[in-house]
């Protein structure tokens, strides 16, 4: 599916419905994530499609009396966050080796006493 206005509209019509779960995973989050990844939306500076989805979620959870709807959107948001976190992970920077006495002591203590 190529990214064009019709495809974006079709995606939003799809994910605004309760698509349920497949193997315990929310279908809407998985579908949205894969489309956004395929369209390379996360590589762009301005992600209007993703911003639009955030607004959609906000509107969906405004009805706080509908617990099943809130649970559905919470599970989709959580799953989408998990996928985004894996996709957009920034490589950890290795800290320079401390050279002073207190720096080395702090390093040793952090290995002995994890925070």
PDB file of C-alpha atoms in Angstrom:
ATOM      1  CA  UNK A   1       0.000   0.000   0.000  1.00  0.00           C
ATOM      2  CA  UNK A   2       1.607   3.242  -1.133  1.00  0.00           C
ATOM      3  CA  UNK A   3       1.250   6.422   0.873  1.00  0.00           C
ATOM      4  CA  UNK A   4      -1.302   8.686  -0.740  1.00  0.00           C
ATOM      5  CA  UNK A   5      -4.297  10.568   0.671  1.00  0.00           C
ATOM      6  CA  UNK A   6      -6.681   7.712  -0.146  1.00  0.00           C
ATOM      7  CA  UNK A   7      -4.471   5.164   1.634  1.00  0.00           C
ATOM      8  CA  UNK A   8      -4.153   7.392   4.688  1.00  0.00           C
ATOM      9  CA  UNK A   9      -7.937   7.822   4.832  1.00  0.00           C
ATOM     10  CA  UNK A  10      -8.454   4.065   4.432  1.00  0.00           C
ATOM     11  CA  UNK A  11      -5.999   3.431   7.263  1.00  0.00           C
ATOM     12  CA  UNK A  12      -7.803   5.843   9.577  1.00  0.00           C
ATOM     13  CA  UNK A  13     -11.204   4.378   8.737  1.00  0.00           C
ATOM     14  CA  UNK A  14      -9.752   0.973   9.534  1.00  0.00           C
ATOM     15  CA  UNK A  15      -8.069   1.804  12.844  1.00  0.00           C
ATOM     16  CA  UNK A  16     -10.974   3.867  14.200  1.00  0.00           C
ATOM     17  CA  UNK A  17     -13.064   0.703  14.306  1.00  0.00           C
ATOM     18  CA  UNK A  18     -12.749  -1.872  17.045  1.00  0.00           C
ATOM     19  CA  UNK A  19     -10.694  -4.433  15.126  1.00  0.00           C
ATOM     20  CA  UNK A  20     -10.274  -6.629  18.156  1.00  0.00           C
ATOM     21  CA  UNK A  21      -7.291  -8.802  18.909  1.00  0.00           C
ATOM     22  CA  UNK A  22      -5.305 -11.466  17.109  1.00  0.00           C
ATOM     23  CA  UNK A  23      -3.278 -13.863  19.236  1.00  0.00           C
ATOM     24  CA  UNK A  24      -3.760 -11.474  22.162  1.00  0.00           C
ATOM     25  CA  UNK A  25      -2.378  -8.463  20.277  1.00  0.00           C
ATOM     26  CA  UNK A  26      -4.448  -5.413  19.268  1.00  0.00           C
ATOM     27  CA  UNK A  27      -4.933  -5.442  15.507  1.00  0.00           C
ATOM     28  CA  UNK A  28      -5.321  -1.656  15.102  1.00  0.00           C
ATOM     29  CA  UNK A  29      -1.940  -0.886  16.701  1.00  0.00           C
ATOM     30  CA  UNK A  30      -0.165  -3.543  14.663  1.00  0.00           C
ATOM     31  CA  UNK A  31      -1.803  -2.355  11.423  1.00  0.00           C
ATOM     32  CA  UNK A  32      -1.061   1.307  12.096  1.00  0.00           C
ATOM     33  CA  UNK A  33       2.541   0.635  13.114  1.00  0.00           C
ATOM     34  CA  UNK A  34       3.276  -1.463  10.026  1.00  0.00           C
ATOM     35  CA  UNK A  35       1.740   1.107   7.659  1.00  0.00           C
ATOM     36  CA  UNK A  36       3.628   3.989   9.265  1.00  0.00           C
ATOM     37  CA  UNK A  37       6.843   1.996   9.146  1.00  0.00           C
ATOM     38  CA  UNK A  38       6.264   1.056   5.489  1.00  0.00           C
ATOM     39  CA  UNK A  39       5.588   4.703   4.639  1.00  0.00           C
ATOM     40  CA  UNK A  40       8.761   5.736   6.529  1.00  0.00           C
ATOM     41  CA  UNK A  41       6.744   8.217   8.568  1.00  0.00           C
ATOM     42  CA  UNK A  42       9.164   7.964  11.494  1.00  0.00           C
ATOM     43  CA  UNK A  43      12.020   9.243   9.340  1.00  0.00           C
ATOM     44  CA  UNK A  44      10.227  12.522   8.648  1.00  0.00           C
ATOM     45  CA  UNK A  45      10.595  15.643  10.762  1.00  0.00           C
ATOM     46  CA  UNK A  46       6.863  16.314  10.771  1.00  0.00           C
ATOM     47  CA  UNK A  47       4.639  13.309  11.243  1.00  0.00           C
ATOM     48  CA  UNK A  48       1.146  14.636  10.589  1.00  0.00           C
ATOM     49  CA  UNK A  49      -0.258  11.125  10.138  1.00  0.00           C
ATOM     50  CA  UNK A  50       1.003  10.067  13.557  1.00  0.00           C
ATOM     51  CA  UNK A  51      -0.200  13.352  15.093  1.00  0.00           C
ATOM     52  CA  UNK A  52      -3.625  12.684  13.636  1.00  0.00           C
ATOM     53  CA  UNK A  53      -3.688   9.226  15.220  1.00  0.00           C
ATOM     54  CA  UNK A  54      -2.827  10.737  18.615  1.00  0.00           C
ATOM     55  CA  UNK A  55      -5.804  13.101  18.276  1.00  0.00           C
ATOM     56  CA  UNK A  56      -7.995  10.154  17.280  1.00  0.00           C
ATOM     57  CA  UNK A  57      -6.986   8.271  20.446  1.00  0.00           C
ATOM     58  CA  UNK A  58      -7.629  11.353  22.572  1.00  0.00           C
ATOM     59  CA  UNK A  59     -11.114  11.688  21.129  1.00  0.00           C
ATOM     60  CA  UNK A  60     -11.817   7.982  21.571  1.00  0.00           C
ATOM     61  CA  UNK A  61     -10.977   7.977  25.276  1.00  0.00           C
ATOM     62  CA  UNK A  62     -12.996  11.101  26.095  1.00  0.00           C
ATOM     63  CA  UNK A  63     -16.010   8.861  26.758  1.00  0.00           C
ATOM     64  CA  UNK A  64     -14.744   7.661  30.120  1.00  0.00           C
ATOM     65  CA  UNK A  65     -18.017   5.886  30.865  1.00  0.00           C
ATOM     66  CA  UNK A  66     -17.310   3.256  28.208  1.00  0.00           C
ATOM     67  CA  UNK A  67     -14.787   1.071  30.037  1.00  0.00           C
ATOM     68  CA  UNK A  68     -14.428  -1.484  27.239  1.00  0.00           C
ATOM     69  CA  UNK A  69     -13.595   1.272  24.736  1.00  0.00           C
ATOM     70  CA  UNK A  70     -11.049   2.776  27.129  1.00  0.00           C
ATOM     71  CA  UNK A  71      -9.456  -0.651  27.670  1.00  0.00           C
ATOM     72  CA  UNK A  72      -9.346  -1.279  23.923  1.00  0.00           C
ATOM     73  CA  UNK A  73      -7.627   2.027  23.179  1.00  0.00           C
ATOM     74  CA  UNK A  74      -5.275   1.652  26.127  1.00  0.00           C
ATOM     75  CA  UNK A  75      -4.150  -1.745  24.847  1.00  0.00           C
ATOM     76  CA  UNK A  76      -3.684  -0.341  21.327  1.00  0.00           C
ATOM     77  CA  UNK A  77      -1.738   2.648  22.631  1.00  0.00           C
ATOM     78  CA  UNK A  78       0.433   0.418  24.787  1.00  0.00           C
ATOM     79  CA  UNK A  79       1.171  -1.962  21.908  1.00  0.00           C
ATOM     80  CA  UNK A  80       1.944   0.918  19.549  1.00  0.00           C
ATOM     81  CA  UNK A  81       4.262   2.453  22.148  1.00  0.00           C
ATOM     82  CA  UNK A  82       6.067  -0.885  22.502  1.00  0.00           C
ATOM     83  CA  UNK A  83       6.607  -1.146  18.735  1.00  0.00           C
ATOM     84  CA  UNK A  84       7.750   2.470  18.491  1.00  0.00           C
ATOM     85  CA  UNK A  85      10.154   2.031  21.364  1.00  0.00           C
ATOM     86  CA  UNK A  86      11.737  -0.967  19.628  1.00  0.00           C
ATOM     87  CA  UNK A  87      11.841   0.803  16.270  1.00  0.00           C
ATOM     88  CA  UNK A  88      13.160   4.155  17.455  1.00  0.00           C
ATOM     89  CA  UNK A  89      15.623   2.924  20.054  1.00  0.00           C
ATOM     90  CA  UNK A  90      18.609   5.240  20.338  1.00  0.00           C
ATOM     91  CA  UNK A  91      21.909   3.407  20.787  1.00  0.00           C
ATOM     92  CA  UNK A  92      23.261   3.770  24.293  1.00  0.00           C
ATOM     93  CA  UNK A  93      26.309   5.909  24.658  1.00  0.00           C
ATOM     94  CA  UNK A  94      29.131   4.349  26.614  1.00  0.00           C
ATOM     95  CA  UNK A  95      30.251   6.651  29.385  1.00  0.00           C
ATOM     96  CA  UNK A  96      33.946   7.435  29.568  1.00  0.00           C
ATOM     97  CA  UNK A  97      35.930   5.443  32.111  1.00  0.00           C
ATOM     98  CA  UNK A  98      36.329   7.523  35.263  1.00  0.00           C
ATOM     99  CA  UNK A  99      39.950   8.385  36.011  1.00  0.00           C
ATOM    100  CA  UNK A 100      39.684   9.939  39.458  1.00  0.00           C
ATOM    101  CA  UNK A 101      39.417   8.071  42.744  1.00  0.00           C
ATOM    102  CA  UNK A 102      35.806   9.057  43.413  1.00  0.00           C
ATOM    103  CA  UNK A 103      34.797   8.278  39.854  1.00  0.00           C
ATOM    104  CA  UNK A 104      36.249   4.777  40.083  1.00  0.00           C
ATOM    105  CA  UNK A 105      34.627   4.255  43.507  1.00  0.00           C
ATOM    106  CA  UNK A 106      31.256   5.302  42.132  1.00  0.00           C
ATOM    107  CA  UNK A 107      31.692   2.901  39.231  1.00  0.00           C
ATOM    108  CA  UNK A 108      32.571  -0.013  41.551  1.00  0.00           C
ATOM    109  CA  UNK A 109      29.686   0.790  43.890  1.00  0.00           C
ATOM    110  CA  UNK A 110      27.245   0.941  40.999  1.00  0.00           C
ATOM    111  CA  UNK A 111      28.276  -2.593  40.051  1.00  0.00           C
ATOM    112  CA  UNK A 112      27.882  -3.836  43.626  1.00  0.00           C
ATOM    113  CA  UNK A 113      24.741  -1.900  44.535  1.00  0.00           C
ATOM    114  CA  UNK A 114      22.479  -1.597  41.482  1.00  0.00           C
ATOM    115  CA  UNK A 115      20.055   1.324  41.612  1.00  0.00           C
TER     116      UNK A 115
END
